[in-house]
Amino acid sequence: MLKPAWDTARRSLYVLYAHMQDAPEEKPGQKEACGQVIGKVGKSGNALNPHLHLEVRVGPAGARFSSIAHYDNSATLEEMAGYCAWSVGGLFQVIDPLTLLGAR
């Protein structure tokens, strides 16, 4: 599998919404309005109950994932590689989104 051509010299902010009922129609870089509905809560993947999984991370600029999936029999190699890069690869650091708003 080829290593992604991400710009590790620059950093970007990433927001991950998971377990949504349907994929959002928004595109990367598109601006959203406060209070705008971007999707419906779902229970995709291994979720047992409907909920929204939200993660905010800082990582290398230009990163794109077509899909991310935890290891299970239905996940593709690309989805598992995306999960590893995002979750345990060390390139994407979890941040508290409230620090961006000056709340902490």
MMTF fields as JSON, N, C-alpha, C and O atoms, coordinates in Angstrom:
{
  "mmtfVersion": "1.0.0",
  "mmtfProducer": "UNKNOWN",
  "numBonds": 415,
  "numAtoms": 416,
  "numGroups": 104,
  "numChains": 1,
  "numModels": 1,
  "chainsPerModel": [1],
  "groupsPerChain": [104],
  "chainIdList": ["A"],
  "bondAtomList": [4, 2, 8, 6, 12, 10, 16, 14, 20, 18, 24, 22, 28, 26, 32, 30, 36, 34, 40, 38, 44, 42, 48, 46, 52, 50, 56, 54, 60, 58, 64, 62, 68, 66, 72, 70, 76, 74, 80, 78, 84, 82, 88, 86, 92, 90, 96, 94, 100, 98, 104, 102, 108, 106, 112, 110, 116, 114, 120, 118, 124, 122, 128, 126, 132, 130, 136, 134, 140, 138, 144, 142, 148, 146, 152, 150, 156, 154, 160, 158, 164, 162, 168, 166, 172, 170, 176, 174, 180, 178, 184, 182, 188, 186, 192, 190, 196, 194, 200, 198, 204, 202, 208, 206, 212, 210, 216, 214, 220, 218, 224, 222, 228, 226, 232, 230, 236, 234, 240, 238, 244, 242, 248, 246, 252, 250, 256, 254, 260, 258, 264, 262, 268, 266, 272, 270, 276, 274, 280, 278, 284, 282, 288, 286, 292, 290, 296, 294, 300, 298, 304, 302, 308, 306, 312, 310, 316, 314, 320, 318, 324, 322, 328, 326, 332, 330, 336, 334, 340, 338, 344, 342, 348, 346, 352, 350, 356, 354, 360, 358, 364, 362, 368, 366, 372, 370, 376, 374, 380, 378, 384, 382, 388, 386, 392, 390, 396, 394, 400, 398, 404, 402, 408, 406, 412, 410],
  "bondOrderList": [1, 1, 1, 1, 1, 1, 1, 1, 1, 1, 1, 1, 1, 1, 1, 1, 1, 1, 1, 1, 1, 1, 1, 1, 1, 1, 1, 1, 1, 1, 1, 1, 1, 1, 1, 1, 1, 1, 1, 1, 1, 1, 1, 1, 1, 1, 1, 1, 1, 1, 1, 1, 1, 1, 1, 1, 1, 1, 1, 1, 1, 1, 1, 1, 1, 1, 1, 1, 1, 1, 1, 1, 1, 1, 1, 1, 1, 1, 1, 1, 1, 1, 1, 1, 1, 1, 1, 1, 1, 1, 1, 1, 1, 1, 1, 1, 1, 1, 1, 1, 1, 1, 1],
  "groupList": [{"groupName": "MET", "atomNameList": ["N", "CA", "C", "O"], "elementList": ["N", "C", "C", "O"], "formalChargeList": [0, 0, 0, 0], "bondAtomList": [1, 0, 2, 1, 3, 2], "bondOrderList": [1, 1, 2], "singleLetterCode": "M", "chemCompType": "L-PEPTIDE LINKING"}, {"groupName": "LEU", "atomNameList": ["N", "CA", "C", "O"], "elementList": ["N", "C", "C", "O"], "formalChargeList": [0, 0, 0, 0], "bondAtomList": [1, 0, 2, 1, 3, 2], "bondOrderList": [1, 1, 2], "singleLetterCode": "L", "chemCompType": "L-PEPTIDE LINKING"}, {"groupName": "LYS", "atomNameList": ["N", "CA", "C", "O"], "elementList": ["N", "C", "C", "O"], "formalChargeList": [0, 0, 0, 0], "bondAtomList": [1, 0, 2, 1, 3, 2], "bondOrderList": [1, 1, 2], "singleLetterCode": "K", "chemCompType": "L-PEPTIDE LINKING"}, {"groupName": "PRO", "atomNameList": ["N", "CA", "C", "O"], "elementList": ["N", "C", "C", "O"], "formalChargeList": [0, 0, 0, 0], "bondAtomList": [1, 0, 2, 1, 3, 2], "bondOrderList": [1, 1, 2], "singleLetterCode": "P", "chemCompType": "L-PEPTIDE LINKING"}, {"groupName": "ALA", "atomNameList": ["N", "CA", "C", "O"], "elementList": ["N", "C", "C", "O"], "formalChargeList": [0, 0, 0, 0], "bondAtomList": [1, 0, 2, 1, 3, 2], "bondOrderList": [1, 1, 2], "singleLetterCode": "A", "chemCompType": "L-PEPTIDE LINKING"}, {"groupName": "TRP", "atomNameList": ["N", "CA", "C", "O"], "elementList": ["N", "C", "C", "O"], "formalChargeList": [0, 0, 0, 0], "bondAtomList": [1, 0, 2, 1, 3, 2], "bondOrderList": [1, 1, 2], "singleLetterCode": "W", "chemCompType": "L-PEPTIDE LINKING"}, {"groupName": "ASP", "atomNameList": ["N", "CA", "C", "O"], "elementList": ["N", "C", "C", "O"], "formalChargeList": [0, 0, 0, 0], "bondAtomList": [1, 0, 2, 1, 3, 2], "bondOrderList": [1, 1, 2], "singleLetterCode": "D", "chemCompType": "L-PEPTIDE LINKING"}, {"groupName": "THR", "atomNameList": ["N", "CA", "C", "O"], "elementList": ["N", "C", "C", "O"], "formalChargeList": [0, 0, 0, 0], "bondAtomList": [1, 0, 2, 1, 3, 2], "bondOrderList": [1, 1, 2], "singleLetterCode": "T", "chemCompType": "L-PEPTIDE LINKING"}, {"groupName": "ARG", "atomNameList": ["N", "CA", "C", "O"], "elementList": ["N", "C", "C", "O"], "formalChargeList": [0, 0, 0, 0], "bondAtomList": [1, 0, 2, 1, 3, 2], "bondOrderList": [1, 1, 2], "singleLetterCode": "R", "chemCompType": "L-PEPTIDE LINKING"}, {"groupName": "SER", "atomNameList": ["N", "CA", "C", "O"], "elementList": ["N", "C", "C", "O"], "formalChargeList": [0, 0, 0, 0], "bondAtomList": [1, 0, 2, 1, 3, 2], "bondOrderList": [1, 1, 2], "singleLetterCode": "S", "chemCompType": "L-PEPTIDE LINKING"}, {"groupName": "TYR", "atomNameList": ["N", "CA", "C", "O"], "elementList": ["N", "C", "C", "O"], "formalChargeList": [0, 0, 0, 0], "bondAtomList": [1, 0, 2, 1, 3, 2], "bondOrderList": [1, 1, 2], "singleLetterCode": "Y", "chemCompType": "L-PEPTIDE LINKING"}, {"groupName": "VAL", "atomNameList": ["N", "CA", "C", "O"], "elementList": ["N", "C", "C", "O"], "formalChargeList": [0, 0, 0, 0], "bondAtomList": [1, 0, 2, 1, 3, 2], "bondOrderList": [1, 1, 2], "singleLetterCode": "V", "chemCompType": "L-PEPTIDE LINKING"}, {"groupName": "HIS", "atomNameList": ["N", "CA", "C", "O"], "elementList": ["N", "C", "C", "O"], "formalChargeList": [0, 0, 0, 0], "bondAtomList": [1, 0, 2, 1, 3, 2], "bondOrderList": [1, 1, 2], "singleLetterCode": "H", "chemCompType": "L-PEPTIDE LINKING"}, {"groupName": "GLN", "atomNameList": ["N", "CA", "C", "O"], "elementList": ["N", "C", "C", "O"], "formalChargeList": [0, 0, 0, 0], "bondAtomList": [1, 0, 2, 1, 3, 2], "bondOrderList": [1, 1, 2], "singleLetterCode": "Q", "chemCompType": "L-PEPTIDE LINKING"}, {"groupName": "GLU", "atomNameList": ["N", "CA", "C", "O"], "elementList": ["N", "C", "C", "O"], "formalChargeList": [0, 0, 0, 0], "bondAtomList": [1, 0, 2, 1, 3, 2], "bondOrderList": [1, 1, 2], "singleLetterCode": "E", "chemCompType": "L-PEPTIDE LINKING"}, {"groupName": "GLY", "atomNameList": ["N", "CA", "C", "O"], "elementList": ["N", "C", "C", "O"], "formalChargeList": [0, 0, 0, 0], "bondAtomList": [1, 0, 2, 1, 3, 2], "bondOrderList": [1, 1, 2], "singleLetterCode": "G", "chemCompType": "PEPTIDE LINKING"}, {"groupName": "CYS", "atomNameList": ["N", "CA", "C", "O"], "elementList": ["N", "C", "C", "O"], "formalChargeList": [0, 0, 0, 0], "bondAtomList": [1, 0, 2, 1, 3, 2], "bondOrderList": [1, 1, 2], "singleLetterCode": "C", "chemCompType": "L-PEPTIDE LINKING"}, {"groupName": "ILE", "atomNameList": ["N", "CA", "C", "O"], "elementList": ["N", "C", "C", "O"], "formalChargeList": [0, 0, 0, 0], "bondAtomList": [1, 0, 2, 1, 3, 2], "bondOrderList": [1, 1, 2], "singleLetterCode": "I", "chemCompType": "L-PEPTIDE LINKING"}, {"groupName": "ASN", "atomNameList": ["N", "CA", "C", "O"], "elementList": ["N", "C", "C", "O"], "formalChargeList": [0, 0, 0, 0], "bondAtomList": [1, 0, 2, 1, 3, 2], "bondOrderList": [1, 1, 2], "singleLetterCode": "N", "chemCompType": "L-PEPTIDE LINKING"}, {"groupName": "PHE", "atomNameList": ["N", "CA", "C", "O"], "elementList": ["N", "C", "C", "O"], "formalChargeList": [0, 0, 0, 0], "bondAtomList": [1, 0, 2, 1, 3, 2], "bondOrderList": [1, 1, 2], "singleLetterCode": "F", "chemCompType": "L-PEPTIDE LINKING"}],
  "groupTypeList": [0, 1, 2, 3, 4, 5, 6, 7, 4, 8, 8, 9, 1, 10, 11, 1, 10, 4, 12, 0, 13, 6, 4, 3, 14, 14, 2, 3, 15, 13, 2, 14, 4, 16, 15, 13, 11, 17, 15, 2, 11, 15, 2, 9, 15, 18, 4, 1, 18, 3, 12, 1, 12, 1, 14, 11, 8, 11, 15, 3, 4, 15, 4, 8, 19, 9, 9, 17, 4, 12, 10, 6, 18, 9, 4, 7, 1, 14, 14, 0, 4, 15, 10, 16, 4, 5, 9, 11, 15, 15, 1, 19, 13, 11, 17, 6, 3, 1, 7, 1, 1, 15, 4, 8],
  "groupIdList": [1, 2, 3, 4, 5, 6, 7, 8, 9, 10, 11, 12, 13, 14, 15, 16, 17, 18, 19, 20, 21, 22, 23, 24, 25, 26, 27, 28, 29, 30, 31, 32, 33, 34, 35, 36, 37, 38, 39, 40, 41, 42, 43, 44, 45, 46, 47, 48, 49, 50, 51, 52, 53, 54, 55, 56, 57, 58, 59, 60, 61, 62, 63, 64, 65, 66, 67, 68, 69, 70, 71, 72, 73, 74, 75, 76, 77, 78, 79, 80, 81, 82, 83, 84, 85, 86, 87, 88, 89, 90, 91, 92, 93, 94, 95, 96, 97, 98, 99, 100, 101, 102, 103, 104],
  "secStructList": [7, 7, 7, 7, 7, 7, 3, 3, 3, 3, 3, 3, 3, 3, 3, 3, 3, 3, 1, 5, 1, 1, 7, 7, 1, 7, 7, 6, 6, 7, 7, 7, 7, 6, 6, 7, 7, 7, 7, 7, 5, 5, 7, 7, 6, 6, 7, 1, 1, 7, 5, 7, 3, 3, 3, 3, 3, 3, 3, 3, 3, 6, 7, 7, 7, 1, 7, 7, 7, 7, 1, 1, 6, 6, 7, 7, 2, 2, 2, 2, 2, 2, 2, 2, 2, 2, 2, 6, 1, 1, 1, 1, 3, 3, 7, 7, 2, 2, 2, 2, 6, 6, 7, 7],
  "xCoordList": [0.846, 0.0, 0.89, 1.854, 0.567, 1.352, 1.128, 0.022, 2.198, 2.091, 1.455, 1.857, 0.464, -0.197, 0.791, 1.765, 0.542, 1.384, 0.865, 0.388, 0.956, 0.503, 1.656, 2.812, 1.358, 2.353, 2.589, 1.846, 3.615, 3.886, 4.583, 4.742, 5.003, 5.617, 4.555, 4.858, 3.335, 2.228, 1.174, 1.09, 0.375, -0.637, -2.017, -2.164, -3.015, -4.4, -5.278, -4.903, -6.448, -7.449, -8.414, -8.864, -8.731, -9.645, -10.769, -10.544, -11.974, -13.147, -13.742, -14.027, -13.926, -14.491, -15.842, -15.958, -16.858, -18.186, -18.381, -18.247, -18.691, -18.851, -20.201, -20.834, -20.618, -21.87, -23.103, -24.202, -22.922, -24.066, -24.949, -24.481, -26.231, -27.171, -26.767, -26.822, -26.368, -25.922, -24.664, -24.409, -23.89, -22.71, -23.16, -24.143, -22.452, -22.846, -22.606, -21.738, -23.37, -23.212, -22.108, -21.661, -21.663, -20.632, -19.313, -19.052, -18.495, -17.182, -16.099, -16.335, -14.906, -13.803, -13.535, -13.465, -13.385, -13.114, -14.352, -14.253, -15.518, -16.768, -17.104, -16.967, -17.539, -17.913, -19.315, -20.194, -19.509, -20.81, -21.289, -20.485, -22.588, -23.178, -23.486, -23.776, -23.421, -23.751, -25.187, -26.105, -25.382, -26.695, -27.147, -28.238, -26.315, -26.674, -26.694, -25.779, -27.72, -27.799, -26.882, -26.996, -25.975, -25.078, -25.367, -24.791, -26.25, -26.592, -27.452, -27.775, -27.813, -28.633, -27.828, -27.005, -28.077, -27.417, -27.791, -28.941, -26.809, -27.056, -26.363, -25.944, -26.241, -25.537, -24.757, -24.88, -23.956, -23.154, -22.001, -21.736, -21.329, -20.2, -20.636, -21.634, -19.881, -20.182, -21.012, -21.153, -21.566, -22.362, -23.604, -24.298, -23.884, -25.056, -26.298, -27.415, -26.102, -27.217, -26.892, -25.72, -27.911, -27.661, -26.92, -27.299, -25.878, -25.14, -24.233, -24.055, -23.667, -22.701, -21.344, -21.194, -20.375, -18.997, -18.274, -18.196, -17.752, -17.083, -15.646, -15.394, -14.71, -13.297, -12.737, -13.047, -11.907, -11.192, -9.714, -9.253, -8.974, -7.545, -6.77, -7.324, -5.478, -4.557, -3.604, -3.091, -3.373, -2.509, -1.892, -2.04, -1.198, -0.524, -1.519, -2.619, -1.114, -1.984, -2.252, -1.399, -3.444, -3.789, -4.266, -4.439, -4.487, -4.927, -6.38, -7.22, -6.664, -8.025, -8.236, -7.354, -9.397, -9.775, -11.107, -12.058, -11.182, -12.467, -13.38, -14.6, -12.8, -13.554, -12.57, -11.43, -13.021, -12.216, -13.051, -14.224, -12.465, -13.208, -12.279, -11.135, -12.802, -12.083, -11.968, -12.743, -11.013, -10.797, -11.999, -12.399, -12.563, -13.542, -13.607, -12.975, -14.353, -14.374, -14.93, -14.632, -15.731, -16.334, -15.481, -15.769, -14.443, -13.605, -12.623, -12.069, -12.418, -11.432, -10.046, -9.917, -9.022, -7.652, -7.454, -6.765, -8.058, -7.956, -8.617, -8.072, -9.783, -10.473, -9.672, -9.595, -9.078, -8.27, -6.996, -6.567, -6.382, -5.181, -5.531, -4.765, -6.681, -7.142, -7.354, -6.969, -7.971, -8.19, -6.858, -6.707, -5.899, -4.587, -3.89, -3.337, -3.916, -3.28, -3.937, -3.248, -5.26, -6.011, -5.873, -5.635, -6.019, -6.146, -4.855, -4.672, -3.968, -2.799, -1.465, -0.414, -1.49, -0.265, 0.61, 1.774, 0.076, 0.864, 0.906, 1.472, 0.325, 0.338, -0.794, -0.691, -1.869, -3.047, -3.23, -3.47, -3.115, -3.23, -4.616, -5.098, -5.247, -6.562, -6.414, -5.469, -7.355, -7.368, -8.771, -9.75, -8.854, -10.138, -10.665, -10.04, -11.8, -12.285, -12.633, -12.66, -12.893, -13.203, -11.991, -12.155, -10.777, -9.587, -9.529, -8.967, -10.101, -10.124, -11.038, -10.859, -12.018, -12.99, -12.588, -13.305, -11.449, -10.997, -11.762, -11.716, -12.469, -13.289, -12.493, -12.988, -11.289, -10.464, -9.064, -8.222],
  "yCoordList": [-1.175, 0.0, 1.237, 1.312, 2.211, 3.425, 4.326, 4.412, 5.0, 5.948, 7.228, 7.708, 7.79, 9.014, 10.167, 10.244, 11.06, 12.238, 13.409, 14.4, 13.298, 14.349, 15.282, 14.858, 16.538, 17.557, 17.599, 18.255, 16.904, 16.852, 18.114, 18.29, 19.0, 20.261, 21.281, 22.242, 21.086, 21.98, 21.186, 19.966, 21.867, 21.217, 21.746, 22.907, 20.897, 21.273, 20.743, 19.815, 21.343, 20.913, 19.968, 20.25, 18.856, 17.858, 17.582, 17.479, 17.464, 17.124, 15.856, 15.799, 14.85, 13.573, 13.379, 13.403, 13.188, 12.812, 11.355, 11.024, 10.496, 9.078, 8.565, 9.143, 7.488, 6.775, 7.541, 7.326, 8.437, 9.182, 8.246, 7.24, 8.597, 7.774, 7.693, 6.619, 8.808, 8.878, 9.732, 10.542, 9.549, 10.39, 11.836, 12.075, 12.801, 14.2, 14.643, 14.106, 15.609, 16.132, 17.183, 17.524, 17.7, 18.715, 18.152, 16.954, 19.018, 18.651, 19.245, 20.256, 18.631, 19.185, 20.638, 20.979, 21.487, 22.89, 23.761, 24.988, 23.136, 23.892, 24.54, 23.906, 25.789, 26.489, 26.086, 25.867, 25.992, 25.648, 26.812, 27.537, 26.987, 28.032, 27.472, 26.286, 28.332, 27.924, 27.408, 28.09, 26.222, 25.622, 24.87, 24.298, 24.866, 24.169, 22.66, 22.115, 21.989, 20.536, 19.93, 20.247, 19.059, 18.416, 16.93, 16.273, 16.401, 14.997, 14.547, 15.316, 13.275, 12.675, 11.625, 10.917, 11.539, 10.547, 9.151, 8.889, 8.271, 6.904, 5.899, 6.224, 4.672, 3.627, 2.746, 1.522, 3.384, 2.65, 1.922, 2.123, 1.085, 0.339, -0.622, -1.328, -0.646, -1.548, -0.886, -1.441, 0.296, 1.006, 0.198, -0.297, 0.065, -0.677, 0.189, -0.3, 1.481, 2.415, 3.669, 3.991, 4.373, 5.617, 6.626, 6.856, 7.214, 8.267, 8.964, 8.485, 10.08, 10.799, 10.708, 11.033, 10.273, 10.197, 11.378, 11.463, 12.276, 13.475, 13.483, 13.328, 13.664, 13.799, 15.025, 15.288, 15.774, 16.905, 16.624, 16.364, 16.678, 16.379, 17.373, 18.025, 17.476, 18.251, 17.247, 16.35, 17.415, 16.474, 17.097, 18.297, 16.287, 16.799, 17.377, 16.854, 18.458, 19.122, 18.204, 17.409, 18.327, 17.606, 16.189, 15.47, 15.757, 14.378, 14.212, 15.065, 13.129, 12.791, 11.302, 10.492, 10.946, 9.555, 9.344, 10.092, 8.347, 8.063, 7.361, 7.52, 6.585, 5.895, 5.374, 5.037, 5.314, 4.783, 3.727, 3.96, 2.568, 1.523, 0.78, 0.47, 0.505, -0.316, -1.725, -2.116, -2.464, -3.82, -4.722, -4.949, -5.227, -6.301, -6.931, -6.436, -7.997, -8.742, -7.963, -8.292, -6.939, -6.183, -5.002, -4.403, -4.653, -3.504, -3.855, -4.953, -2.899, -3.092, -2.756, -2.151, -3.155, -2.815, -1.306, -0.796, -0.58, 0.879, 1.49, 2.419, 0.979, 1.485, 1.214, 2.071, 0.03, -0.298, 0.536, 0.948, 0.793, 1.642, 3.06, 3.702, 3.55, 4.873, 4.951, 5.93, 3.914, 3.876, 3.913, 4.656, 3.118, 3.087, 4.443, 4.925, 5.062, 6.369, 7.409, 8.211, 7.394, 8.371, 8.126, 9.063, 6.887, 6.579, 6.251, 6.662, 5.526, 5.049, 5.349, 4.996, 5.987, 6.235, 7.347, 7.449, 8.195, 9.263, 10.554, 11.544, 10.571, 11.782, 12.738, 13.936, 12.224, 13.027, 13.061, 12.028, 14.253, 14.393, 14.909, 15.885, 14.241, 14.648, 15.982, 16.182, 16.894, 18.151, 18.381, 17.847, 19.165, 19.546, 20.728, 21.788, 20.581, 21.669, 22.941, 24.029, 22.816, 24.01, 24.93, 26.13, 24.388, 25.238, 26.164, 27.255, 25.746, 26.598, 27.795, 28.833, 27.642, 28.709, 29.562, 30.488, 29.247, 29.996, 29.68, 30.442, 28.555, 28.185, 27.432, 27.221, 27.034, 26.295, 26.812, 26.318],
  "zCoordList": [0.0, 0.0, 0.0, 0.762, -0.857, -0.957, 0.242, 0.776, 0.658, 1.757, 1.214, 0.154, 1.924, 1.448, 1.317, 2.066, 0.37, 0.145, 0.976, 0.424, 2.297, 3.183, 3.477, 3.497, 3.703, 4.0, 5.509, 6.239, 5.97, 7.414, 7.908, 9.116, 7.0, 7.414, 7.816, 8.524, 7.379, 7.732, 8.494, 8.351, 9.297, 10.12, 9.751, 9.37, 9.864, 9.611, 10.731, 11.447, 10.871, 11.834, 11.133, 10.023, 11.771, 11.205, 12.196, 13.402, 11.666, 12.475, 11.878, 10.681, 12.708, 12.271, 12.933, 14.158, 12.111, 12.583, 12.175, 10.997, 13.114, 12.787, 13.258, 14.141, 12.658, 12.947, 12.479, 12.991, 11.506, 10.984, 10.156, 9.623, 10.061, 9.309, 7.833, 7.233, 7.259, 5.866, 5.804, 6.695, 4.758, 4.56, 4.342, 3.641, 4.935, 4.748, 3.305, 2.618, 2.863, 1.508, 1.433, 0.338, 2.57, 2.598, 2.083, 2.193, 1.527, 0.996, 1.889, 2.551, 1.917, 2.712, 2.334, 1.154, 3.344, 3.13, 3.005, 3.011, 2.892, 2.768, 4.1, 5.147, 4.077, 5.308, 5.731, 4.897, 7.037, 7.613, 8.46, 9.046, 8.519, 9.347, 10.732, 10.885, 11.726, 13.082, 13.119, 12.663, 13.653, 13.748, 12.513, 12.494, 11.48, 10.245, 10.475, 11.093, 9.988, 10.086, 9.02, 7.836, 9.458, 8.495, 8.335, 7.468, 9.162, 9.04, 10.199, 11.104, 10.143, 11.185, 11.941, 11.362, 13.22, 14.072, 13.58, 13.229, 13.562, 13.111, 14.003, 15.114, 13.513, 14.263, 13.297, 13.317, 12.454, 11.483, 12.165, 13.35, 11.405, 11.952, 13.033, 12.887, 14.126, 15.238, 16.327, 17.417, 16.048, 17.052, 17.4, 16.511, 18.689, 19.14, 19.208, 19.038, 19.459, 19.566, 18.755, 18.56, 18.284, 17.554, 18.435, 19.584, 17.892, 18.587, 17.581, 16.461, 17.978, 17.156, 17.819, 18.997, 17.074, 17.545, 16.908, 15.683, 17.709, 17.217, 17.715, 18.91, 16.798, 17.168, 16.471, 15.309, 17.19, 16.614, 16.799, 17.911, 15.695, 15.737, 14.887, 14.003, 15.174, 14.361, 13.729, 14.398, 12.418, 11.727, 10.496, 10.263, 9.701, 8.508, 7.503, 7.326, 6.854, 5.875, 4.689, 4.296, 4.13, 2.907, 3.095, 2.111, 4.33, 4.561, 4.139, 4.425, 3.469, 3.055, 3.293, 3.009, 3.81, 4.001, 3.29, 3.521, 2.44, 1.806, 2.801, 2.745, 3.71, 4.744, 5.784, 5.465, 7.015, 8.111, 8.807, 9.099, 9.079, 9.781, 10.727, 10.395, 11.912, 12.876, 12.304, 11.431, 12.793, 12.29, 12.526, 13.668, 11.458, 11.52, 10.129, 9.196, 9.987, 8.731, 7.555, 6.407, 7.81, 6.707, 6.257, 5.22, 7.005, 6.66, 5.546, 5.512, 4.633, 3.567, 4.116, 5.18, 3.381, 3.784, 3.828, 4.712, 2.872, 2.856, 4.088, 4.684, 4.476, 5.661, 6.932, 7.812, 7.029, 8.21, 8.25, 9.328, 7.095, 7.044, 7.467, 8.187, 7.025, 7.437, 8.932, 9.571, 9.492, 10.942, 11.685, 12.654, 11.236, 11.906, 11.817, 12.806, 10.628, 10.463, 11.369, 11.999, 11.432, 12.217, 13.715, 14.476, 14.14, 15.569, 16.297, 17.443, 15.658, 16.395, 15.724, 16.259, 14.571, 13.813, 14.35, 13.964, 15.241, 15.838, 15.023, 15.486, 13.83, 13.006, 13.344, 13.082, 13.921, 14.234, 15.751, 16.376, 16.337, 17.78, 18.143, 17.57, 19.101, 19.602, 20.326, 21.089, 20.081, 20.82, 21.369, 20.848, 22.403, 22.988, 22.18, 22.186, 21.48, 20.637, 21.419, 20.843, 22.7, 23.49, 23.628, 23.845, 23.507, 23.564, 22.351, 22.439, 21.223, 20.032, 20.218, 19.58, 21.094, 21.345, 22.549, 22.929, 23.138, 24.301, 25.564, 26.53, 25.569, 26.715, 27.781, 28.888, 27.462, 28.434, 28.43, 29.18]
}
